[in-house]
Amino acid sequence: MDTMNAPAEASLRAKLLAFSQRLSPGERDCLKFRLSLASTARLDRDFDISGDPQRRLEFFDLLRYTLAIQPFHRRVPKYGIAYLGRPQFMTDELVQGLRDEARQFRCYARENYDQFIATIDTPAEDALCERLASSEQMLRLVTRHAGACVPSYITSYIYYDAPGHCSKPHVDNAFTSLTVMIGLRHDHDDAATPGSASIVYWQDSAPMAYRLAPGELAVFFGSSVLHGRSPVGPHETVHSLLLSFRPVLADQGESV
């Protein structure tokens, strides 16, 4: 990819957006996946933005294209994060219940690259995480901050509990376009280092790192921005809960 001036880049982005609007959600996902692979190939040591000027320009261009092809791209705030905090309904009792359930599900988790995931992909009213995922309180929170959406009923506990466990930078699929990530556990006994963090990238900016205390949550557009988690170190454990949603386009009346 050659470095382009601003008008040329804007023209290419507009053409790419027009092309993507003719694609099915599955085809758009394939295009987005290829763009994400090209962008991660321009990172250094898996997570670092390159110091090489050409690679940096190409990396940021690819981030812009990945965002532009989404039909709801105008909703996406900087770094893709629509909300970061702890809502009132995340009570200590609820958080403890989710922590306990995460421990129960750990034996069912399967390795997924450098992390372990226990996923429930159909409504299960006996699971606390599923009741939370389908609750009106959660839907209202996501809708208030990220716009109209519907639940995807994909609910996952994520475990990083061995040195080196991480999530390398990636973008999510169409069914998990909007994700609520809830912090449940972050045990870390090395006061000299801040420990593992969620990492998210944005055009022409330094990466953003953040850590969720138990009960805190982030609502983010995971299909539109490159994101991941840096490796956990020795004696460090991170457990999270992911709830998935899909945006609804007001002018089409359908989810994407």
Coordinates of C-alpha atoms in Angstrom, one line a residue:
M1 CA 0.0 0.0 0.0
D2 CA 1.5 3.3 -1.0
T3 CA 1.2 6.4 1.1
M4 CA -1.7 8.6 -0.3
N5 CA -2.6 12.2 0.2
A6 CA -5.8 13.0 2.1
P7 CA -8.1 13.6 -0.9
A8 CA -7.0 10.3 -2.5
E9 CA -7.4 8.4 0.8
A10 CA -10.9 9.9 1.4
S11 CA -11.9 8.9 -2.2
L12 CA -10.7 5.4 -1.6
R13 CA -12.5 5.1 1.7
A14 CA -15.8 6.4 0.0
K15 CA -15.4 3.8 -2.7
L16 CA -14.7 1.1 -0.2
L17 CA -17.8 2.1 1.8
A18 CA -20.0 2.1 -1.3
F19 CA -18.7 -1.3 -2.3
S20 CA -19.2 -2.8 1.2
Q21 CA -22.9 -1.6 1.2
R22 CA -23.5 -4.0 -1.7
L23 CA -22.1 -7.0 0.3
S24 CA -24.0 -9.4 2.5
P25 CA -23.1 -9.4 6.2
G26 CA -21.0 -12.5 5.7
E27 CA -19.1 -11.0 2.7
R28 CA -18.5 -7.8 4.7
D29 CA -17.1 -9.9 7.5
C30 CA -14.7 -11.6 5.1
L31 CA -13.5 -8.2 3.8
K32 CA -13.2 -6.9 7.3
F33 CA -11.2 -10.0 8.4
R34 CA -8.8 -9.5 5.5
L35 CA -8.3 -5.8 6.5
S36 CA -7.7 -6.8 10.1
L37 CA -5.0 -9.4 9.0
A38 CA -3.3 -6.7 7.0
S39 CA -3.3 -4.3 9.9
T40 CA -2.0 -6.8 12.5
A41 CA 0.8 -7.6 10.0
R42 CA 2.0 -4.1 10.4
L43 CA 2.3 -4.3 14.2
D44 CA 5.6 -5.0 16.0
R45 CA 5.8 -7.8 18.6
D46 CA 2.1 -8.5 18.1
F47 CA 0.8 -5.4 20.0
D48 CA 3.1 -2.4 19.3
I49 CA 2.5 0.2 16.6
S50 CA 5.6 0.3 14.4
G51 CA 8.1 3.1 14.6
D52 CA 8.6 2.9 10.9
P53 CA 6.7 5.9 9.3
Q54 CA 5.5 3.9 6.3
R55 CA 4.2 1.0 8.3
R56 CA 2.4 3.4 10.7
L57 CA 0.7 5.2 7.9
E58 CA -0.5 1.9 6.4
F59 CA -1.6 0.6 9.8
F60 CA -3.8 3.7 10.4
D61 CA -5.2 3.6 6.9
L62 CA -6.3 0.0 7.4
L63 CA -8.0 0.9 10.7
R64 CA -9.9 3.6 8.9
Y65 CA -11.0 1.2 6.2
T66 CA -12.1 -1.4 8.7
L67 CA -14.3 1.1 10.4
A68 CA -15.7 2.7 7.2
I69 CA -17.2 -0.5 5.8
Q70 CA -19.6 -0.9 8.7
P71 CA -23.1 0.4 7.8
F72 CA -23.3 1.8 11.4
H73 CA -19.8 3.4 11.4
R74 CA -21.1 6.8 12.3
R75 CA -22.2 5.5 15.7
V76 CA -18.7 4.3 16.6
P77 CA -16.9 6.6 19.1
K78 CA -13.2 7.0 19.5
Y79 CA -11.5 3.7 20.3
G80 CA -14.9 2.1 19.8
I81 CA -15.8 2.4 23.4
A82 CA -19.4 3.6 24.0
Y83 CA -19.4 3.2 27.8
L84 CA -16.9 2.5 30.5
G85 CA -17.9 2.3 34.1
R86 CA -20.1 0.4 36.7
P87 CA -23.8 0.8 36.3
Q88 CA -26.0 0.6 39.4
F89 CA -27.5 -2.7 38.6
M90 CA -24.0 -4.3 38.8
T91 CA -24.4 -4.9 42.5
D92 CA -21.9 -6.7 44.7
E93 CA -24.2 -9.6 45.0
L94 CA -24.6 -9.9 41.2
V95 CA -20.8 -9.6 40.7
Q96 CA -20.1 -12.3 43.3
G97 CA -22.7 -14.6 41.6
L98 CA -21.0 -14.1 38.2
R99 CA -17.6 -14.8 39.8
D100 CA -18.8 -18.0 41.3
E101 CA -20.5 -19.1 38.0
A102 CA -17.3 -18.3 36.1
R103 CA -15.4 -20.7 38.4
Q104 CA -18.0 -23.4 37.8
F105 CA -17.8 -23.0 34.0
R106 CA -14.0 -23.1 34.0
C107 CA -13.9 -26.9 33.6
Y108 CA -15.9 -26.6 30.4
A109 CA -13.8 -23.9 28.8
R110 CA -12.0 -24.7 25.6
E111 CA -8.7 -23.3 24.4
N112 CA -9.1 -20.6 21.8
Y113 CA -5.6 -19.5 20.6
D114 CA -4.0 -18.1 23.7
Q115 CA -7.1 -17.9 26.0
F116 CA -9.8 -20.2 27.3
I117 CA -13.5 -19.6 26.5
A118 CA -16.7 -21.2 27.9
T119 CA -19.5 -20.1 25.6
I120 CA -23.3 -20.4 25.9
D121 CA -24.8 -19.5 22.5
T122 CA -28.5 -20.2 23.2
P123 CA -30.7 -18.7 25.9
A124 CA -30.3 -20.7 29.2
E125 CA -32.5 -19.2 31.9
D126 CA -30.8 -21.3 34.6
A127 CA -27.5 -19.5 34.0
L128 CA -27.0 -16.1 35.7
C129 CA -24.9 -14.8 32.9
E130 CA -27.7 -15.5 30.4
R131 CA -30.3 -13.9 32.5
L132 CA -28.1 -10.8 32.7
A133 CA -27.5 -10.9 28.9
S134 CA -31.2 -10.9 28.1
S135 CA -32.3 -8.5 30.8
E136 CA -34.0 -5.2 30.1
Q137 CA -31.5 -3.4 32.2
M138 CA -28.6 -4.5 30.1
L139 CA -30.4 -3.8 26.8
R140 CA -31.3 -0.3 28.0
L141 CA -27.7 0.4 29.0
V142 CA -26.3 -0.7 25.6
T143 CA -29.0 1.0 23.6
R144 CA -28.6 4.3 25.5
H145 CA -24.9 4.4 24.8
A146 CA -24.5 2.6 21.5
G147 CA -27.8 3.0 19.7
A148 CA -30.6 0.5 18.8
C149 CA -29.5 -3.1 19.0
V150 CA -30.7 -6.6 19.7
P151 CA -29.1 -9.4 21.8
S152 CA -27.1 -12.0 19.9
Y153 CA -27.5 -14.6 22.7
I154 CA -23.7 -15.4 22.6
T155 CA -22.5 -15.3 26.2
S156 CA -18.9 -16.2 27.0
Y157 CA -16.7 -16.5 30.1
I158 CA -13.1 -15.7 29.2
Y159 CA -10.1 -17.0 31.2
Y160 CA -6.5 -15.8 31.2
D161 CA -5.0 -17.9 34.0
A162 CA -1.6 -19.0 32.9
P163 CA 1.5 -16.9 32.0
G164 CA 1.4 -15.8 28.4
H165 CA -2.4 -16.1 28.0
C166 CA -3.5 -13.2 25.8
S167 CA -5.8 -12.1 23.0
K168 CA -3.8 -10.9 20.1
P169 CA -5.3 -7.9 18.2
H170 CA -8.3 -8.8 16.1
V171 CA -11.8 -7.6 15.1
D172 CA -15.0 -9.5 16.0
N173 CA -17.6 -11.0 13.7
A174 CA -21.0 -9.6 12.8
F175 CA -22.8 -11.5 15.6
T176 CA -20.6 -9.9 18.2
S177 CA -20.5 -6.4 16.6
L178 CA -21.3 -4.9 20.0
T179 CA -19.8 -6.4 23.1
V180 CA -20.3 -5.8 26.8
M181 CA -17.2 -6.9 28.6
I182 CA -17.6 -7.3 32.4
G183 CA -14.6 -7.5 34.7
L184 CA -14.9 -10.3 37.2
R185 CA -11.4 -11.0 38.5
H186 CA -7.9 -9.6 38.1
D187 CA -5.5 -11.1 40.5
H188 CA -2.0 -9.6 40.2
D189 CA 0.7 -9.7 42.9
D190 CA 3.5 -7.8 41.1
A191 CA 3.3 -4.2 42.3
A192 CA 6.2 -3.2 40.0
T193 CA 4.1 -3.7 36.9
P194 CA 0.5 -2.7 36.0
G195 CA -0.3 -6.2 34.6
S196 CA -2.3 -7.3 31.7
A197 CA -4.7 -4.9 30.1
S198 CA -7.3 -4.6 27.3
I199 CA -5.8 -2.9 24.3
V200 CA -7.7 -1.0 21.6
Y201 CA -6.4 0.9 18.6
W202 CA -7.7 4.1 16.9
Q203 CA -6.6 6.0 13.8
D204 CA -3.6 8.3 14.2
S205 CA -3.5 7.7 18.0
A206 CA -1.5 5.8 20.6
P207 CA -3.1 2.5 21.7
M208 CA -5.5 2.8 24.7
A209 CA -5.0 0.4 27.6
Y210 CA -7.6 -0.1 30.3
R211 CA -8.3 -2.6 33.1
L212 CA -11.8 -3.4 34.5
A213 CA -12.2 -3.9 38.2
P214 CA -14.8 -6.5 39.3
G215 CA -18.2 -5.1 38.3
E216 CA -17.0 -2.6 35.9
L217 CA -17.9 -3.0 32.2
A218 CA -17.1 -1.7 28.8
V219 CA -19.5 -1.4 25.9
F220 CA -17.5 -1.5 22.7
F221 CA -17.9 -1.9 18.9
G222 CA -15.6 -4.9 18.6
S223 CA -16.3 -5.6 15.0
S224 CA -15.2 -2.1 14.0
V225 CA -11.9 -1.6 15.9
L226 CA -8.8 -3.6 16.4
H227 CA -8.5 -4.8 20.0
G228 CA -7.0 -7.5 22.2
R229 CA -5.5 -8.2 25.6
S230 CA -1.8 -8.1 26.5
P231 CA -0.3 -11.3 28.0
V232 CA -0.8 -12.1 31.7
G233 CA 2.3 -12.6 33.7
P234 CA 3.2 -15.2 36.4
H235 CA 0.8 -15.3 39.3
E236 CA -1.8 -13.2 37.3
T237 CA -5.3 -14.3 36.6
V238 CA -8.0 -12.4 34.6
H239 CA -11.7 -13.6 34.3
S240 CA -14.2 -11.7 32.2
L241 CA -17.7 -12.1 30.9
L242 CA -18.7 -11.1 27.4
L243 CA -22.3 -10.4 26.3
S244 CA -22.9 -9.9 22.6
F245 CA -25.3 -7.6 20.7
R246 CA -25.9 -6.5 17.1
P247 CA -26.7 -2.9 16.0
V248 CA -30.1 -2.3 14.3
L249 CA -30.1 0.2 11.4
A250 CA -33.0 2.6 11.8
D251 CA -33.5 3.1 8.1
Q252 CA -33.5 -0.6 7.4
G253 CA -35.3 -2.0 10.4
E254 CA -33.0 -5.0 10.6
S255 CA -29.9 -6.0 12.6
V256 CA -26.5 -6.1 11.0

